[in-house]
Coordinates of C-alpha atoms in Angstrom, one line a residue:
X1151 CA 83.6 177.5 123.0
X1152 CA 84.3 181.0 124.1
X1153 CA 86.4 183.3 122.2
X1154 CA 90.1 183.0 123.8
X1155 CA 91.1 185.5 126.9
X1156 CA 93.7 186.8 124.9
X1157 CA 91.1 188.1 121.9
X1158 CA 91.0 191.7 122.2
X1159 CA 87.9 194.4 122.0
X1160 CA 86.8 196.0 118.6
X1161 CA 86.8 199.6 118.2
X1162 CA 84.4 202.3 117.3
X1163 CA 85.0 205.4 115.0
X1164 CA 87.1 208.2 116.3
X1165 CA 84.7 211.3 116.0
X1166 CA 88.5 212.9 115.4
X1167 CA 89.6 211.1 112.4
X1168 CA 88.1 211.5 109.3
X1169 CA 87.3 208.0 109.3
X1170 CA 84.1 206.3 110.2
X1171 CA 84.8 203.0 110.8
X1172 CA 88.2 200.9 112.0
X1173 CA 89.6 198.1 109.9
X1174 CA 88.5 194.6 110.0
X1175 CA 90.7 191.9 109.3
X1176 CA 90.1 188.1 108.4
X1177 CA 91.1 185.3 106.2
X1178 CA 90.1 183.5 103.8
X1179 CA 89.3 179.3 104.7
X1180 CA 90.6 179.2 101.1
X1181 CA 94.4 179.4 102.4
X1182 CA 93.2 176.9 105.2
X1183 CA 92.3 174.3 103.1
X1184 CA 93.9 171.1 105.2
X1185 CA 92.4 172.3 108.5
X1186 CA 89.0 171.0 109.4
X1187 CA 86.3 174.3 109.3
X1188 CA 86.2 174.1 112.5
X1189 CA 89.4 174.2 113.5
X1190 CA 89.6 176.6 111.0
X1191 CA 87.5 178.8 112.8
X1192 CA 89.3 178.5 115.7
X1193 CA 92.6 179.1 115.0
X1194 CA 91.2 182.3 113.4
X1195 CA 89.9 183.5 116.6
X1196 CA 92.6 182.4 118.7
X1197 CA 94.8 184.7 116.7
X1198 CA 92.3 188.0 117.0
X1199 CA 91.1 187.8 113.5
X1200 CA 88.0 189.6 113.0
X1201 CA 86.5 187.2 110.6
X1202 CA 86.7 184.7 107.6
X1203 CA 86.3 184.9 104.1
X1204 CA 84.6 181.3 104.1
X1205 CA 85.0 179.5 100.8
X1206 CA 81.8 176.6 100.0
X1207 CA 83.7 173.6 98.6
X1208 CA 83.9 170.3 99.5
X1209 CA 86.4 170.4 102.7
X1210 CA 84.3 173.6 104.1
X1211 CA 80.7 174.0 103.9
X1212 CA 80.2 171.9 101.1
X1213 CA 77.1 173.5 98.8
X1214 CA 76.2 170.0 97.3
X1215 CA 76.3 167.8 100.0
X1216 CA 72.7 167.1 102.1
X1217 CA 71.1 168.6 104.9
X1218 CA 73.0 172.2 103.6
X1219 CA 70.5 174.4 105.8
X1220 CA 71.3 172.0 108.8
X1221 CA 75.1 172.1 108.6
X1222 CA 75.1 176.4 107.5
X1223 CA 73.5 176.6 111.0
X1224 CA 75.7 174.9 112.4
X1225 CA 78.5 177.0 111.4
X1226 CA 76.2 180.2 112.0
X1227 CA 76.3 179.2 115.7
X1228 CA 80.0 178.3 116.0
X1229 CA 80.9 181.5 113.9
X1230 CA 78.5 183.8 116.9
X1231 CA 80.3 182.2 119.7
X1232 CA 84.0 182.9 118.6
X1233 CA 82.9 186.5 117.6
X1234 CA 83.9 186.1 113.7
X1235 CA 82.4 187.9 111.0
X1236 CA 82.2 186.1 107.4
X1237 CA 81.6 186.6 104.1
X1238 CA 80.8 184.1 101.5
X1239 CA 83.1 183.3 98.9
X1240 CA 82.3 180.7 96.0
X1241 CA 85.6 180.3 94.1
X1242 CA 86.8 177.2 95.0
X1243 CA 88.7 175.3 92.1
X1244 CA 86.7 171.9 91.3
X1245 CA 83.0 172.0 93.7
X1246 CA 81.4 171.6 90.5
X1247 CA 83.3 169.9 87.9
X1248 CA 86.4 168.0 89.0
X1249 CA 88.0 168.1 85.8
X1250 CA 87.4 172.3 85.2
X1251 CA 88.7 174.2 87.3
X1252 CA 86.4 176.8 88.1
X1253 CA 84.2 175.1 85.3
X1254 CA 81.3 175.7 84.6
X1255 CA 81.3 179.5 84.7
X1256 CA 79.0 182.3 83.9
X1257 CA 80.0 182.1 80.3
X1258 CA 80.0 178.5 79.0
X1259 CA 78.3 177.7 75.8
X1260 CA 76.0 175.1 77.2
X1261 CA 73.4 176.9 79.2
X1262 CA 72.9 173.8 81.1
X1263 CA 76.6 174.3 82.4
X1264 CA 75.8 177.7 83.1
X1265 CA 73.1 177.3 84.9
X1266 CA 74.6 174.7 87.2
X1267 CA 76.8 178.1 88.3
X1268 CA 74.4 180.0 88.4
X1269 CA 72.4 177.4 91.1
X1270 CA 75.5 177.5 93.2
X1271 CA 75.2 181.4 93.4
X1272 CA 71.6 181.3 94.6
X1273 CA 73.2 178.9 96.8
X1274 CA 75.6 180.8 98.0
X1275 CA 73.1 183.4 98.8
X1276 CA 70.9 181.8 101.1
X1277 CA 74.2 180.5 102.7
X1278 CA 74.7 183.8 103.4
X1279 CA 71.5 185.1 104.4
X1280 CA 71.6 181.8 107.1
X1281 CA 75.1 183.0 108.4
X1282 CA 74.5 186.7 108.6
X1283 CA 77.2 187.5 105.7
X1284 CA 78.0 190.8 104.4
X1285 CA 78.3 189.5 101.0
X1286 CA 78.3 186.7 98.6
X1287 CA 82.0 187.2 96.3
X1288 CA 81.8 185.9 92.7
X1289 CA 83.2 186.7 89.1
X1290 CA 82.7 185.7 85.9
X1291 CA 85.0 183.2 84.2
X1292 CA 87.3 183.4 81.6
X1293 CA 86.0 183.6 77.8
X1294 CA 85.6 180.6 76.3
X1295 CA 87.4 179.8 73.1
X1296 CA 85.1 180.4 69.9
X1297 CA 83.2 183.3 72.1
X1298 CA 82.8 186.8 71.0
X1299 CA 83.1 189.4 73.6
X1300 CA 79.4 190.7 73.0
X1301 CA 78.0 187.0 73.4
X1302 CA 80.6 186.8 76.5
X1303 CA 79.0 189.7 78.1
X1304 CA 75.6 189.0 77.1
X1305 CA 76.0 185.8 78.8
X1306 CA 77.2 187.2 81.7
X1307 CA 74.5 190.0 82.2
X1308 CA 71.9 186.9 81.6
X1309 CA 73.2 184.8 84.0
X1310 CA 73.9 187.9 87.2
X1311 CA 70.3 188.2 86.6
X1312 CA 68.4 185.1 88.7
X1313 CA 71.4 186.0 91.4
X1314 CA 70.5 189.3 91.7
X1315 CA 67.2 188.8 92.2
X1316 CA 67.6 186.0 94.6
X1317 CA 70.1 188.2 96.3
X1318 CA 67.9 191.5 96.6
X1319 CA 65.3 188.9 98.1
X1320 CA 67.8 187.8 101.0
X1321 CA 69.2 191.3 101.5
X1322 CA 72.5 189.8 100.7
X1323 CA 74.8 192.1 98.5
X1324 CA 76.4 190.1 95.2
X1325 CA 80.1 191.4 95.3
X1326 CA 81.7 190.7 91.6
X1327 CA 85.3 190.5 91.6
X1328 CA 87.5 191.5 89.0
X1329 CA 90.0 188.2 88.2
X1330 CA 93.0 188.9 85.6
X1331 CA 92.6 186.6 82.7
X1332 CA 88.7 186.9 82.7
X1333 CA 85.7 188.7 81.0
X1334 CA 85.1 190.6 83.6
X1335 CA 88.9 192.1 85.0
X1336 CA 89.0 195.6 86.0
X1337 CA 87.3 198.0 87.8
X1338 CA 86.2 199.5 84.0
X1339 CA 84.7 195.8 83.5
X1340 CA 82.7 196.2 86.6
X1341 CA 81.2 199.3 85.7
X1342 CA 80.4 197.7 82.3
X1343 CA 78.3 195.1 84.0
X1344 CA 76.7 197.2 86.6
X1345 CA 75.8 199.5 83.4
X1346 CA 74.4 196.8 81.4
X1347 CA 72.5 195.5 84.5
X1348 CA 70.7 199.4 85.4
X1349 CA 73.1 199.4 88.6
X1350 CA 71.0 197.1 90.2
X1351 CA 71.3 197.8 94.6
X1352 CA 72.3 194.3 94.8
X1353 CA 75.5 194.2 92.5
X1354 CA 78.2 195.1 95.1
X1355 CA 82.3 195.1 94.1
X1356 CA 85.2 193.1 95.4
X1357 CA 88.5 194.6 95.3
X1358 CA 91.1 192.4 95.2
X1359 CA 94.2 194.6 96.3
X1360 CA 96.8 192.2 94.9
X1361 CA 94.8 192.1 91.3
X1362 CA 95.2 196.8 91.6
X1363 CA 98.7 196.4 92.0
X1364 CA 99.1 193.5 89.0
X1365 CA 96.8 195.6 86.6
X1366 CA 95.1 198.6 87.1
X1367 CA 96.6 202.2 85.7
X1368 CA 96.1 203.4 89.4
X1369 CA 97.6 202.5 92.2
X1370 CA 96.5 200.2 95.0
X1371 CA 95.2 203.1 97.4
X1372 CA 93.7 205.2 94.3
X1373 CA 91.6 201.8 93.3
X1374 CA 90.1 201.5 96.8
X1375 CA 89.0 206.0 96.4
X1376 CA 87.5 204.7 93.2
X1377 CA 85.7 201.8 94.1
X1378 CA 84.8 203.0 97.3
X1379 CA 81.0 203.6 96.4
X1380 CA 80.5 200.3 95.1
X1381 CA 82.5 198.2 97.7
X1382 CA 81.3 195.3 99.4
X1383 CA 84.5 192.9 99.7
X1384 CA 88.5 193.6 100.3
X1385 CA 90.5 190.6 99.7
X1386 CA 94.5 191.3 100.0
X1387 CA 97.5 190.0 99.4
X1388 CA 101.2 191.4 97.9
X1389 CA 101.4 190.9 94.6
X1390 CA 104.3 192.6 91.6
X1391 CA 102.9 194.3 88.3
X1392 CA 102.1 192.5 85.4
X1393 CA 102.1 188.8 87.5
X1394 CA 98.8 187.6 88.9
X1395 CA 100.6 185.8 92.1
X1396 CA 99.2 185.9 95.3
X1397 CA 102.0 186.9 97.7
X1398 CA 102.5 186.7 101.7
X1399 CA 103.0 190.0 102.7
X1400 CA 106.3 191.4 101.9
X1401 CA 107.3 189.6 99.1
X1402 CA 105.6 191.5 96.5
X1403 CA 105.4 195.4 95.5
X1404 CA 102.2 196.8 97.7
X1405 CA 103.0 199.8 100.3
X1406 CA 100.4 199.0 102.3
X1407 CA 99.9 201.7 104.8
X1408 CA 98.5 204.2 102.2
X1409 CA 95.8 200.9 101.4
X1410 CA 94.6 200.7 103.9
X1411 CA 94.5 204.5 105.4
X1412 CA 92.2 204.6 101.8
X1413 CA 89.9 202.1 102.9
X1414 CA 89.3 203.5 106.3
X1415 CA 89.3 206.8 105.1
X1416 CA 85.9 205.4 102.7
X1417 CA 84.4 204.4 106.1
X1418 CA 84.4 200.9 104.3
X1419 CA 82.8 198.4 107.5
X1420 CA 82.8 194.8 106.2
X1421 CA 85.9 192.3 106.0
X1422 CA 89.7 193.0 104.5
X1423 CA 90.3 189.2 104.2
X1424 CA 93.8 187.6 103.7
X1425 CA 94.1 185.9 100.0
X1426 CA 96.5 183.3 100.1
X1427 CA 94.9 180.3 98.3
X1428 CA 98.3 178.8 97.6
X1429 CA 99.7 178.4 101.0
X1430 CA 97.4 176.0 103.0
X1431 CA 100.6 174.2 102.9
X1432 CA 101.4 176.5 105.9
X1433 CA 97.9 178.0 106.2
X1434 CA 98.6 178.2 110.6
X1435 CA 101.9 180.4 109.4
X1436 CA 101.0 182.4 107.1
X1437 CA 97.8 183.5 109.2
X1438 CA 99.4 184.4 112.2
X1439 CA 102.2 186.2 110.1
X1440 CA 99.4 188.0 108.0
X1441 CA 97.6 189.3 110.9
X1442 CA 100.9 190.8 112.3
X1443 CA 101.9 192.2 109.4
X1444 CA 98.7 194.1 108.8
X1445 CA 98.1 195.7 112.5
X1446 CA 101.8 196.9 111.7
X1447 CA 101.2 198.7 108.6
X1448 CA 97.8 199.8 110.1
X1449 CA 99.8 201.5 112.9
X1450 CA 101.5 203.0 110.5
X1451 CA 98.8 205.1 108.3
X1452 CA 98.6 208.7 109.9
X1453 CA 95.3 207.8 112.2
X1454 CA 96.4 203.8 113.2
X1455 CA 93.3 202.7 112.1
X1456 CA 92.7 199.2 113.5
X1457 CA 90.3 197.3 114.4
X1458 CA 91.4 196.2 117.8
X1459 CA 92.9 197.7 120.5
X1460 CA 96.2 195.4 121.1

């Protein structure tokens, strides 16, 4: 299939704007859970979105299941002929243990466990390297009860390593998020593991707008200046201080338009993709709604930076 009539062409830079590259907009197969991937895909394209955070789990691209290199091909093709960009995200809730969510992590006492993670990373990367992604997103995991935070970190610096490596191999950039309630939850986390690790190439950042907004002691826009030389991944959402809540747009706290005149003003070129895990309920919706609500507020920042041209 062709990419709709109605899709619209991509942008370059504006040698006039002190940006350098127009915003890209997708979202996450995580808020699409009910829809088939493929259909997935396509509704994604039918609406204009640039690309799609694509979660591995069961329903989508399942990382376990046979024939993986078969079936990522698969998808590579279907993603080239609709146009969409992707980057690889691997937190679904129970594709490893269907008791845990998110278990096992980076941090679990039994190294088996965490190595079982730590094999769906490597995973992840040559998933990524198959569909041309930007970037594999990860984190860490929360602490486990009993665990010291030197042993936590320790733990997690042992683990990133074998990714890293496999990722500096495939020329895929590892792009940690920073997840409220885990080891690893601010931007002053991230630079703690980069640190620990010798700022490896390979160890990129994903900023989570939503998680600025709940958290950090700067504000939305100010996070994106700060992280801007490390950033490899955007995920947004609206979210209100001091509650970790994924929000449709509008119903949190987030003035958008400075956002996201800060992340074109970094000349940041990969995916801003739509978080909304919660509402695949109304995944179709909240899509369409997202997209709309995000070329308004881009129109809004002093240059209009967007992607498309409406």
């Amino acid at each position: 299939m062709t990419p709709s009539p109605h899709r619209t062409v991509r942008t370059g830079a504006d040698p006039t704007s002190p940006s350098t590259a127009p915003l890209r907009f997708g979202y996450g197969t995580n808020g699409l859970a009910d829809l088939r991937l493929d259909d997935a895909l396509t509704l994604l394209a039918d609406l204009g979105y640039d690309g799609v955070g694509l979660t591995l789990d069961h329903m989508h691209l399942d990382p376990l299941a046979p024939d993986l290199a078969a079936r990522t091909g698969k998808v590579a093709r279907r993603l080239q002929a609709l146009g969409l960009g992707v980057t690889v995200e691997t937190g679904a809730r129970y594709v490893l243990d269907p008791r845990r969510k998110h278990g096992p992590s980076l941090l679990d006492p039994d190294p088996e466990d965490r190595a079982r993670r730590v094999d769906l990373l490597i995973r992840a990367v040559r998933v990524a390297a198959d569909l041309g992604a930007h970037a594999v997103h990860c984190f860490s995991g929360i602490t486990p009860a009993g665990t010291d935070e030197d042993t936590a970190w320790k733990r997690l610096a042992e683990a990133f390593a074998p990714v890293l490596d496999a990722a500096t191999r495939a020329g895929v950039s590892l792009a940690v998020e920073p997840e409220p309630g885990h080891l690893l939850s601010s931007l002053a986390d991230f630079h703690h593991l980069r640190r620990a690790l010798g700022d490896p190439a390979a160890l990129g950042l994903t900023l989570d707008i939503g998680h600025c907004q709940c958290l950090e002691p700067l504000s939305p826009a100010d996070c994106v200046r700060a992280a801007a030389p490390w950033l490899r991944h955007v995920q947004i959402e609206d979210m209100r201080r001091g509650v970790h809540e994924h929000l449709p747009f509008g119903d949190g706290e987030i003035d958008f338009p400075p956002v996201l005149e800060a992340l074109a003003a970094t000349g940041y070129q990969a995916l801003t993709v739509v978080e909304l895990p919660r509402h695949s309920h109304a995944g179709p919706h909240f899509a369409e709604q997202s997209l709309q609500f995000l070329h308004r507020a881009a129109r809004a920042t002093p240059n209009g930076h967007e992607g498309r041209i409406s």
